[in-house]
Short mmCIF file of C-alpha atoms and ligand atoms in Angstrom, two decimals:
data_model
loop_
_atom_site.label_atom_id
_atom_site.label_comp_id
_atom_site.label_asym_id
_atom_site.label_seq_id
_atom_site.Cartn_x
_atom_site.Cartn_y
_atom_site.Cartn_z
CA UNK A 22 -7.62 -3.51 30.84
CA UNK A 23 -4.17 -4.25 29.79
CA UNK A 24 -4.58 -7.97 29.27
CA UNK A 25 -7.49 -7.30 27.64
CA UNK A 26 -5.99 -5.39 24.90
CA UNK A 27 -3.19 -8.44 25.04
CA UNK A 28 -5.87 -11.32 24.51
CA UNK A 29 -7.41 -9.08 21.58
CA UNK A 30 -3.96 -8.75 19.90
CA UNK A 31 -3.69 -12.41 19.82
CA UNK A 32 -7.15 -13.01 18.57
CA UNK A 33 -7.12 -14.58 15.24
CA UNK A 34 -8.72 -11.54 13.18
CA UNK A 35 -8.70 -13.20 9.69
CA UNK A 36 -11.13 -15.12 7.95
CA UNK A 37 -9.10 -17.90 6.22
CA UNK A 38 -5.18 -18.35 5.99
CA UNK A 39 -4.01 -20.69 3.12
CA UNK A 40 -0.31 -21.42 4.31
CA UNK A 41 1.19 -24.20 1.52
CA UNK A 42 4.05 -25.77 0.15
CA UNK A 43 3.72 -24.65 -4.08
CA UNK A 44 3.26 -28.10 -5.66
CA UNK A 45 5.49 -27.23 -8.74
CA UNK A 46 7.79 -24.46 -6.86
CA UNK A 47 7.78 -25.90 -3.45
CA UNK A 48 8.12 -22.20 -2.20
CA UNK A 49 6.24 -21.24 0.83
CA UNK A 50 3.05 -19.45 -0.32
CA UNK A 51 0.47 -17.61 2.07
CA UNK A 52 -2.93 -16.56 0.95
CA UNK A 53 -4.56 -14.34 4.17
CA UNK A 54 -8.15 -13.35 3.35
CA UNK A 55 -8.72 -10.75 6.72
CA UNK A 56 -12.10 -10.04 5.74
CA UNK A 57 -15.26 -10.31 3.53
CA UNK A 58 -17.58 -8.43 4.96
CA UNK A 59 -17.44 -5.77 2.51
CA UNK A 60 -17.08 -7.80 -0.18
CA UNK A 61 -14.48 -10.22 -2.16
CA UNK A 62 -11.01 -9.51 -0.32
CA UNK A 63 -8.44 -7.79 -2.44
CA UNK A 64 -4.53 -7.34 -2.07
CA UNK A 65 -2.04 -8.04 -4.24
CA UNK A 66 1.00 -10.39 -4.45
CA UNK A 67 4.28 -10.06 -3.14
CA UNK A 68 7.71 -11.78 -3.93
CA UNK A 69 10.01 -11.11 -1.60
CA UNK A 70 12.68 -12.29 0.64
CA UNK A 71 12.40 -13.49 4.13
CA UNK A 72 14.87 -14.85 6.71
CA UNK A 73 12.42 -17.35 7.63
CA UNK A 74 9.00 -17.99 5.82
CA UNK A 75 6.81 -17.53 8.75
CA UNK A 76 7.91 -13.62 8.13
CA UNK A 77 6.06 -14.03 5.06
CA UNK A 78 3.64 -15.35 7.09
CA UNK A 79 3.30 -12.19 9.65
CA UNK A 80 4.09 -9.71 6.89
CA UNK A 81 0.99 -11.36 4.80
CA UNK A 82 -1.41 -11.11 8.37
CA UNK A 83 -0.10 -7.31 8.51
CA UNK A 84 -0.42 -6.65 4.82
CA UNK A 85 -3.99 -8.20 4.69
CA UNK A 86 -5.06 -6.50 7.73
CA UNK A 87 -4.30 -3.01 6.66
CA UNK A 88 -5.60 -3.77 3.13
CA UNK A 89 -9.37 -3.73 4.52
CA UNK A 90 -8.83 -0.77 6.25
CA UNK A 91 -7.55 0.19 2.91
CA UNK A 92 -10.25 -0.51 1.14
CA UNK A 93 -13.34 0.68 3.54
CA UNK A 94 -11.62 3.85 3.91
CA UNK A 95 -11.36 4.08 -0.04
CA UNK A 96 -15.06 3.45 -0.26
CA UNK A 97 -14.87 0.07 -1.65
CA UNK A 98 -17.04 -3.03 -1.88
CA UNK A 99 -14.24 -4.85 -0.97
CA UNK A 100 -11.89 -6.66 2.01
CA UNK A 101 -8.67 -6.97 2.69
CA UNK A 102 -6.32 -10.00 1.58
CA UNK A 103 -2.94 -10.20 0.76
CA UNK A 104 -0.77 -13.08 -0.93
CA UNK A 105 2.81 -13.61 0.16
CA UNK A 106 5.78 -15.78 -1.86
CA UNK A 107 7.99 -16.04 0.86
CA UNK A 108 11.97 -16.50 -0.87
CA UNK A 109 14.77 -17.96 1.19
CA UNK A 110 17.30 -15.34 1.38
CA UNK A 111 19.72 -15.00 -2.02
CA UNK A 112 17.25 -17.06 -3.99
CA UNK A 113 16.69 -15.95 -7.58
CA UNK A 114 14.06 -17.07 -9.56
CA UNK A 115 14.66 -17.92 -13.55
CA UNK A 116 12.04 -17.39 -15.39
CA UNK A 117 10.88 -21.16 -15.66
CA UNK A 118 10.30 -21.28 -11.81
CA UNK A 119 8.73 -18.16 -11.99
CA UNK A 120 6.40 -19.46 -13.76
CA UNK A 121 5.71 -22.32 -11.51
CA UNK A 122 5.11 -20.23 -8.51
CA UNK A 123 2.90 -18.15 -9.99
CA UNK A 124 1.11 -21.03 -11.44
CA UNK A 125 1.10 -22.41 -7.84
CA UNK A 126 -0.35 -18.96 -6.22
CA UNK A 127 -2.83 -19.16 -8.89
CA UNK A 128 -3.99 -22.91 -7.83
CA UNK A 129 -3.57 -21.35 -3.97
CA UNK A 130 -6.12 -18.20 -4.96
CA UNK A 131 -8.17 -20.43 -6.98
CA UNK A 132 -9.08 -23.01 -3.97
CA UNK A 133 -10.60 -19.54 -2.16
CA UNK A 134 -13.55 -19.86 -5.07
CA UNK A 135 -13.77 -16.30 -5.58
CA UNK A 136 -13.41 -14.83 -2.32
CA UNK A 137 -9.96 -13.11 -2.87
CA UNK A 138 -8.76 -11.63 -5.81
CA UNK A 139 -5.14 -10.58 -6.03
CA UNK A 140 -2.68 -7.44 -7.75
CA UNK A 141 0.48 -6.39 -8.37
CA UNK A 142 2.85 -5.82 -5.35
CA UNK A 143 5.91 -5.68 -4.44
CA UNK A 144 8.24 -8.00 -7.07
CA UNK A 145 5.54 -8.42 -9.14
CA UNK A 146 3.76 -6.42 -11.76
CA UNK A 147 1.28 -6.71 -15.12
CA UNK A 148 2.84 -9.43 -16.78
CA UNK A 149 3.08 -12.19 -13.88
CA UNK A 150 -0.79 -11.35 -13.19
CA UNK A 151 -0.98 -13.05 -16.58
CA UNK A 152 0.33 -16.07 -15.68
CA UNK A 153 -1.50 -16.23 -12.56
CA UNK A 154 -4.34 -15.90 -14.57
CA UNK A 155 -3.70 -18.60 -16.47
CA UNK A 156 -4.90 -20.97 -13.07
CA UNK A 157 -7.47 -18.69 -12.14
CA UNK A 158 -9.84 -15.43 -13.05
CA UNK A 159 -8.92 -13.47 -9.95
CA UNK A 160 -5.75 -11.28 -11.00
CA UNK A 161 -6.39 -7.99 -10.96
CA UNK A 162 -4.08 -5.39 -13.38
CA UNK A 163 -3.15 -7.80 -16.36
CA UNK A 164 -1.96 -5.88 -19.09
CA UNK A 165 -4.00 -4.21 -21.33
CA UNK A 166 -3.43 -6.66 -24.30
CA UNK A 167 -4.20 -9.78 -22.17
CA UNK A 168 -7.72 -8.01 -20.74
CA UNK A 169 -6.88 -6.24 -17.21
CA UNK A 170 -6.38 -2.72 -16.53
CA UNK A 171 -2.62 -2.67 -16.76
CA UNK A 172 0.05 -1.43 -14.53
CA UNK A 173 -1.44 0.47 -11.61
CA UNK A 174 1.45 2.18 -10.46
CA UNK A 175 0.41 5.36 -12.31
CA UNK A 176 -2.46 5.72 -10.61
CA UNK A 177 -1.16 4.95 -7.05
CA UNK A 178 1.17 7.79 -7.70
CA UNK A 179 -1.88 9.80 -8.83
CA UNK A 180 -3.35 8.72 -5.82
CA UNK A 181 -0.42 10.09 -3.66
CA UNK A 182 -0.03 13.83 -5.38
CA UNK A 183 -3.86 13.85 -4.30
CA UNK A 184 -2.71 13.42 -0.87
CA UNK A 185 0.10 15.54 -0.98
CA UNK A 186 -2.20 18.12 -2.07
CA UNK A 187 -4.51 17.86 1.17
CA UNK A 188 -1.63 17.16 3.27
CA UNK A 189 -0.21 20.43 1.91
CA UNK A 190 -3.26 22.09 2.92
CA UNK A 191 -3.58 21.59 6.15
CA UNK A 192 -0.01 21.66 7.28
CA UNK A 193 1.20 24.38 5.36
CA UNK A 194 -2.20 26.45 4.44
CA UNK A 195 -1.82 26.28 1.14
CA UNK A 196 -2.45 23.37 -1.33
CA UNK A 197 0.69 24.63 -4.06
CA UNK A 198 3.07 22.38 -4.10
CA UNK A 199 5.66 24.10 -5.99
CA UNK A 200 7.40 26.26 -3.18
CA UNK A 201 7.18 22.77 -1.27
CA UNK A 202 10.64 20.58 -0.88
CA UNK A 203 10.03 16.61 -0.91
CA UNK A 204 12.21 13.89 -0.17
CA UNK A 205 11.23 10.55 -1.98
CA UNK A 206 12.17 7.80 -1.00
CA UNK A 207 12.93 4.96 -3.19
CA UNK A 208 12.26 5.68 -7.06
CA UNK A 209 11.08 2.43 -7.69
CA UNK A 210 7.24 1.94 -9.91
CA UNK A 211 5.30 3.94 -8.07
CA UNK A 212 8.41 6.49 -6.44
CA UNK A 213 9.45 6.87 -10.37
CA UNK A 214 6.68 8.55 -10.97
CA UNK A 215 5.60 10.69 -7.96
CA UNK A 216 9.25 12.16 -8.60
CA UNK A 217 7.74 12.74 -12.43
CA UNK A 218 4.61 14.66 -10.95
CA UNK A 219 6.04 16.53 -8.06
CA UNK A 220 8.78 17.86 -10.68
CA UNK A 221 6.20 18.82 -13.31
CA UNK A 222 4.27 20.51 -10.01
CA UNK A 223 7.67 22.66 -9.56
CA UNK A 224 8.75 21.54 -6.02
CA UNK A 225 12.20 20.96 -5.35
CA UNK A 226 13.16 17.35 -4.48
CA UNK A 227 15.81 15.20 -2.70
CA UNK A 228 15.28 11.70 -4.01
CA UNK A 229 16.77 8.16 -3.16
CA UNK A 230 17.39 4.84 -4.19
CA UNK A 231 19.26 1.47 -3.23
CA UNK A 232 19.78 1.18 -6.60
CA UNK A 233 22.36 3.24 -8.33
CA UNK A 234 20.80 3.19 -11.42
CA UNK A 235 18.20 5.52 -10.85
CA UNK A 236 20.69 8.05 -10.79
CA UNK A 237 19.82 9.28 -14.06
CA UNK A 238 16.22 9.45 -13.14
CA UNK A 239 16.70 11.66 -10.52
CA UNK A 240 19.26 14.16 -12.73
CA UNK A 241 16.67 14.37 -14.84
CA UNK A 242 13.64 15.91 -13.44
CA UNK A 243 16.70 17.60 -11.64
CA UNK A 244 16.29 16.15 -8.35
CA UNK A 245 19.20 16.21 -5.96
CA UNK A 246 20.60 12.41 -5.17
CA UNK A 247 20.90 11.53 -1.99
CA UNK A 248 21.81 8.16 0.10
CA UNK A 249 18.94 6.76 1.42
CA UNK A 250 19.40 7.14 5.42
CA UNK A 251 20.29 10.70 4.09
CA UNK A 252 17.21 11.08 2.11
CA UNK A 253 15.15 10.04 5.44
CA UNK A 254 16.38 12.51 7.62
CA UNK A 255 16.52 15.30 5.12
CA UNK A 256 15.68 18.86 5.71
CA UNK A 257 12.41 19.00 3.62
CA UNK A 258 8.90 20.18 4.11
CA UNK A 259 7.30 16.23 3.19
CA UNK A 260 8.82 12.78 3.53
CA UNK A 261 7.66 10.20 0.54
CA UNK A 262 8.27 7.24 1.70
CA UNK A 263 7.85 5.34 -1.39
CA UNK A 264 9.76 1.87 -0.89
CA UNK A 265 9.36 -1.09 1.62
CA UNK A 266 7.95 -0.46 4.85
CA UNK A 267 9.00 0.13 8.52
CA UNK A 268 11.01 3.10 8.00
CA UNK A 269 9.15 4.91 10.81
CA UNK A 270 10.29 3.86 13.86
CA UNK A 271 11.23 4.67 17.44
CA UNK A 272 14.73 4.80 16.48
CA UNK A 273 14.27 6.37 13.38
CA UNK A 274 11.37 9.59 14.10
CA UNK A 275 13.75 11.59 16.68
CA UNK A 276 16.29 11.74 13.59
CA UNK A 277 13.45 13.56 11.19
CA UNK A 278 13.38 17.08 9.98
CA UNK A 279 10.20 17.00 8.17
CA UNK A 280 7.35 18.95 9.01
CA UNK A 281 4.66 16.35 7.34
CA UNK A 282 5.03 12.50 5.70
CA UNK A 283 2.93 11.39 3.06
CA UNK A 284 3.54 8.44 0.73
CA UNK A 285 2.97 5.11 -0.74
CA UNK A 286 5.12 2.87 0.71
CA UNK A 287 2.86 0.01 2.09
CA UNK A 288 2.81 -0.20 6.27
CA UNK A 289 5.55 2.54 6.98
CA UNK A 290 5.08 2.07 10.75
CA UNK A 291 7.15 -0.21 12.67
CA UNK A 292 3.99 -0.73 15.22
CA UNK A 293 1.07 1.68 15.83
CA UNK A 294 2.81 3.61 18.51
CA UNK A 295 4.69 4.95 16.38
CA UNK A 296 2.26 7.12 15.12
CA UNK A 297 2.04 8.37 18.63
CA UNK A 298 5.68 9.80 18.56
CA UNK A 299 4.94 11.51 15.19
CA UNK A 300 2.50 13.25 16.45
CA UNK A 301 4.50 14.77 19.52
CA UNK A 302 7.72 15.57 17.49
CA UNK A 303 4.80 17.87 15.78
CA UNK A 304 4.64 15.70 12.46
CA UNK A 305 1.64 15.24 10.38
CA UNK A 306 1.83 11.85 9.46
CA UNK A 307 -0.96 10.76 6.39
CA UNK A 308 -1.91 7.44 7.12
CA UNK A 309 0.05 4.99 3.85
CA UNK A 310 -3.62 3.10 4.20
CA UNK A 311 -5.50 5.81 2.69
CA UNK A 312 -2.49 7.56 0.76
CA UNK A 313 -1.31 4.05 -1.68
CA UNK A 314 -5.24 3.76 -2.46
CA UNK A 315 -5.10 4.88 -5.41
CA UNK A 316 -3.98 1.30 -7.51
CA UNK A 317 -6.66 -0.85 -6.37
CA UNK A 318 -9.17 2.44 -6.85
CA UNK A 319 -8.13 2.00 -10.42
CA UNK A 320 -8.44 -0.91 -11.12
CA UNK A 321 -11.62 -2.50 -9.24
CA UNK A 322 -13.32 0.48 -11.18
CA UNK A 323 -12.35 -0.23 -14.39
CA UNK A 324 -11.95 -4.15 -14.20
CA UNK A 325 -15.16 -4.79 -11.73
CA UNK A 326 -17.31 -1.75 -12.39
CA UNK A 327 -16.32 -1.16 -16.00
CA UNK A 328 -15.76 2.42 -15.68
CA UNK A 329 -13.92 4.61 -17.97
CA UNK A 330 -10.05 4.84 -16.87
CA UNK A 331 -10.97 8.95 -16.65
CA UNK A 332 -14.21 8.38 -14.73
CA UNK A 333 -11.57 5.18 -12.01
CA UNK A 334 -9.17 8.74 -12.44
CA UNK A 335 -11.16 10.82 -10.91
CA UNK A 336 -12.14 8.38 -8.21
CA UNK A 337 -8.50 8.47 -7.56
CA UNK A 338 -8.50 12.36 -7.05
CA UNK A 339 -11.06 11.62 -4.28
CA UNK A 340 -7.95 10.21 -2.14
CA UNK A 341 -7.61 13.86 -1.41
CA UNK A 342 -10.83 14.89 -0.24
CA UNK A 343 -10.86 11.79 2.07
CA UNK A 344 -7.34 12.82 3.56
CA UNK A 345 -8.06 16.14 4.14
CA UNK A 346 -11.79 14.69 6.32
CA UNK A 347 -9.16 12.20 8.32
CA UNK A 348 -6.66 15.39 8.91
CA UNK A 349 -9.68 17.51 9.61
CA UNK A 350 -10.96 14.91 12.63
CA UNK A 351 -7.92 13.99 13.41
CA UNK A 352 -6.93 18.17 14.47
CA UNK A 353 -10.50 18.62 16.06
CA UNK A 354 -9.82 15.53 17.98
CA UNK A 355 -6.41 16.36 19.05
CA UNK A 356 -5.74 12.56 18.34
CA UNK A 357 -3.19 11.12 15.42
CA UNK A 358 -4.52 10.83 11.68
CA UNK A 359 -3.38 6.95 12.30
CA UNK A 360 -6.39 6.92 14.74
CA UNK A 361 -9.14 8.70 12.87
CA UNK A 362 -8.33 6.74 9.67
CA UNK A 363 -9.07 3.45 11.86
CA UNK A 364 -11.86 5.00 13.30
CA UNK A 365 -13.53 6.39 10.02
CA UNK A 366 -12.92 2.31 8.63
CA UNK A 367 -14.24 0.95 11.57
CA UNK A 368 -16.89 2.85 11.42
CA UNK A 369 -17.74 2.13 7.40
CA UNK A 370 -17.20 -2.08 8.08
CA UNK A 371 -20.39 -1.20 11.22
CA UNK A 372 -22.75 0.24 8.80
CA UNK A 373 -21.66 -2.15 5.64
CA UNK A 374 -22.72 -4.71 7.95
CA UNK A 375 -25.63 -3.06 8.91
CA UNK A 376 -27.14 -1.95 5.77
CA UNK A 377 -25.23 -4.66 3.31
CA UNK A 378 -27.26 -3.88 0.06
CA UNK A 379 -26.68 0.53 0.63
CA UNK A 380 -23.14 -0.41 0.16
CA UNK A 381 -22.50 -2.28 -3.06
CA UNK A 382 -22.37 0.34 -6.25
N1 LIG B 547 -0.28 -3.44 -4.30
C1 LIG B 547 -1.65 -3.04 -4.35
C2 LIG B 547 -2.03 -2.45 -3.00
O1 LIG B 547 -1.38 -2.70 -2.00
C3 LIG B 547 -2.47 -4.24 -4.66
C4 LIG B 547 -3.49 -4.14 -5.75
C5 LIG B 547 -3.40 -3.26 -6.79
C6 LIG B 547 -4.56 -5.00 -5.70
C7 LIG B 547 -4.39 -3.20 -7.74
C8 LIG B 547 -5.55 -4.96 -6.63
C9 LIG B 547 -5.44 -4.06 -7.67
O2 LIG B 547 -2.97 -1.71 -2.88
#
């Protein structure tokens, strides 16, 4: 049984894997399409640092992976992919060689003929989805001059006071948010403005940052500032994680004093286990898969299905309804939320691939 569930760990999940040198950069650049069977793969591109760029290489099988749970459990015709610029450490990029990496992902995306389509991600945003664009039509969240949808951080954060609604709900039996206290973690696109929400909502919030400089931010929706291992173990009702991910670990879960964590950090488990220990310190964790949905919700219905940004808006909203289903199971099934959500996408790839024409909008 056990080496079963060893051999299927190691099976080679994903569709296609472009791993390349950039021909004008000569960064590392991986492309990971995980799957297709809903539809073209979508996931958007980071630029980050690695130690070594086979990190980029796992991070981008990870990312991918959990983008087409992502996406089935958002209801969309679409897979999961993920692009990776893997950095060596302490390397900055001016903006000429910026340029030529994006211009390289763009050649990398381009040889997939249509079968992944990328976004904003980490170190990257509306602009540099232009000048992928430039090599090839699959860029999701150009800005609004250039044709796309624009920044999508908005509407992830949307996305994640939808969640925090639901979460609300069921942990605390009543959706208000304002006698609620939140820690955020990390203020950065999409953590600037869940703080903006949650303080127009009237909770009280502990906030965080690596960088200094959102100091001011915080003072002034009149958050308290806090360090960010302090903001992690805080004494709140939520955890947002809202920065890189990982944070949840073995190490790190004995040290919470959070009732419930909800938030849009991208893969906030260290492994799935994790969500196991969560769930027996008493913590209702909302799965980041179905919480951070609310970007490419956005923009594949404005950019693919040319909706109205109200009518993609109110798609977002749904992020609610489907947390509070996942939290729902999840309670009647004394199991995690971690394992319903997978279930629940599981189960939507089986009948997409069943009934492939029922499924396309
Ligand atoms: N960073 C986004 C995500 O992880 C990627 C994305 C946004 C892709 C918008 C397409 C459109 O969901």
């Amino acid at each position: 049984m056990l080496s079963a569930a060893v051999d299927a760990a190691r099976e080679l999940t994903h569709e296609r894997v472009v791993v390349q040198r950039g021909a004008r950069s000569g960064l590392p650049i991986v492309v990971a399409v995980h799957s297709t069977a809903l539809g073209q793969a979508i996931g958007g591109c980071r630029l980050a640092h690695y130690p070594d760029w086979r990190d980029g290489l796992t991070d981008a099988l990870r990312l991918s992976g959990a983008m087409s749970d992502k996406c089935a459990l958002a209801g969309l015709p679409n897979g999961g992919g993920k692009t990776v610029v893997a950095l060596p450490p302490g390397r900055v990029l001016d903006a000429v060689m910026r340029q030529s990496v994006l211009h390289d992902v763009g050649d990398a995306i381009a040889s997939l003929d249509g079968a992944y389509a990328t976004g904003p991600d980490v170190g990257t945003g509306p602009d540099d989805m232009a000048t992928i664009a430039e090599r090839t039509p699959y860029a999701f969240c150009r800005p609004v001059r250039a044709g796309g949808s624009g920044d999508s951080s908005e509407h992830t954060a949307v996305g994640v006071l939808a969640a925090l609604t639901a979460l609300c709900a069921e942990r605390f039996g009543s959706a208000d948010l304002s006698p609620r206290s939140f820690a955020v973690l990390g203020l950065g696109r999409v953590g600037g403005h869940v703080l903006r929400l949650l303080a127009d909502a009237g909770a009280t919030l502990v906030v965080s940052d690596v960088d200094e400089g959102k100091r001011a931010l915080a003072d002034r929706h009149g958050a308290t500032w806090t360090d960010p291992r302090d903001c992690l173990t805080a004494e709140v009702d939520v955890l947002v994680p809202a920065a890189l991910g990982g944070v949840l670990t073995p190490r790190s879960v004995p040290t919470l004093r959070c009732a419930a964590i909800a938030g849009p950090a991208n893969n906030q488990l260290d492994a799935p286990a994790t969500a196991d220990l969560l769930h027996e310190r008493g913590i209702l964790w909302a799965p980041d898969i179905v919480v951070s949905a609310g970007g490419i919700i956005h923009a594949t219905a404005v950019e693919l299905h040319h909706e109205t940004s109200e009518r993609a808006t109110v798609r977002v909203g749904g992020i609610g309804d489907t947390l509070a289903g996942i939290l729902h199971t999840a309670r009647a099934a004394n199991s995690t939320p971690a394992t319903a959500a997978r279930y629940r996408a599981e189960q939507r790839m089986r009948e997409a691939r069943r009934h492939p024409a029922a499924h396309r909008r």
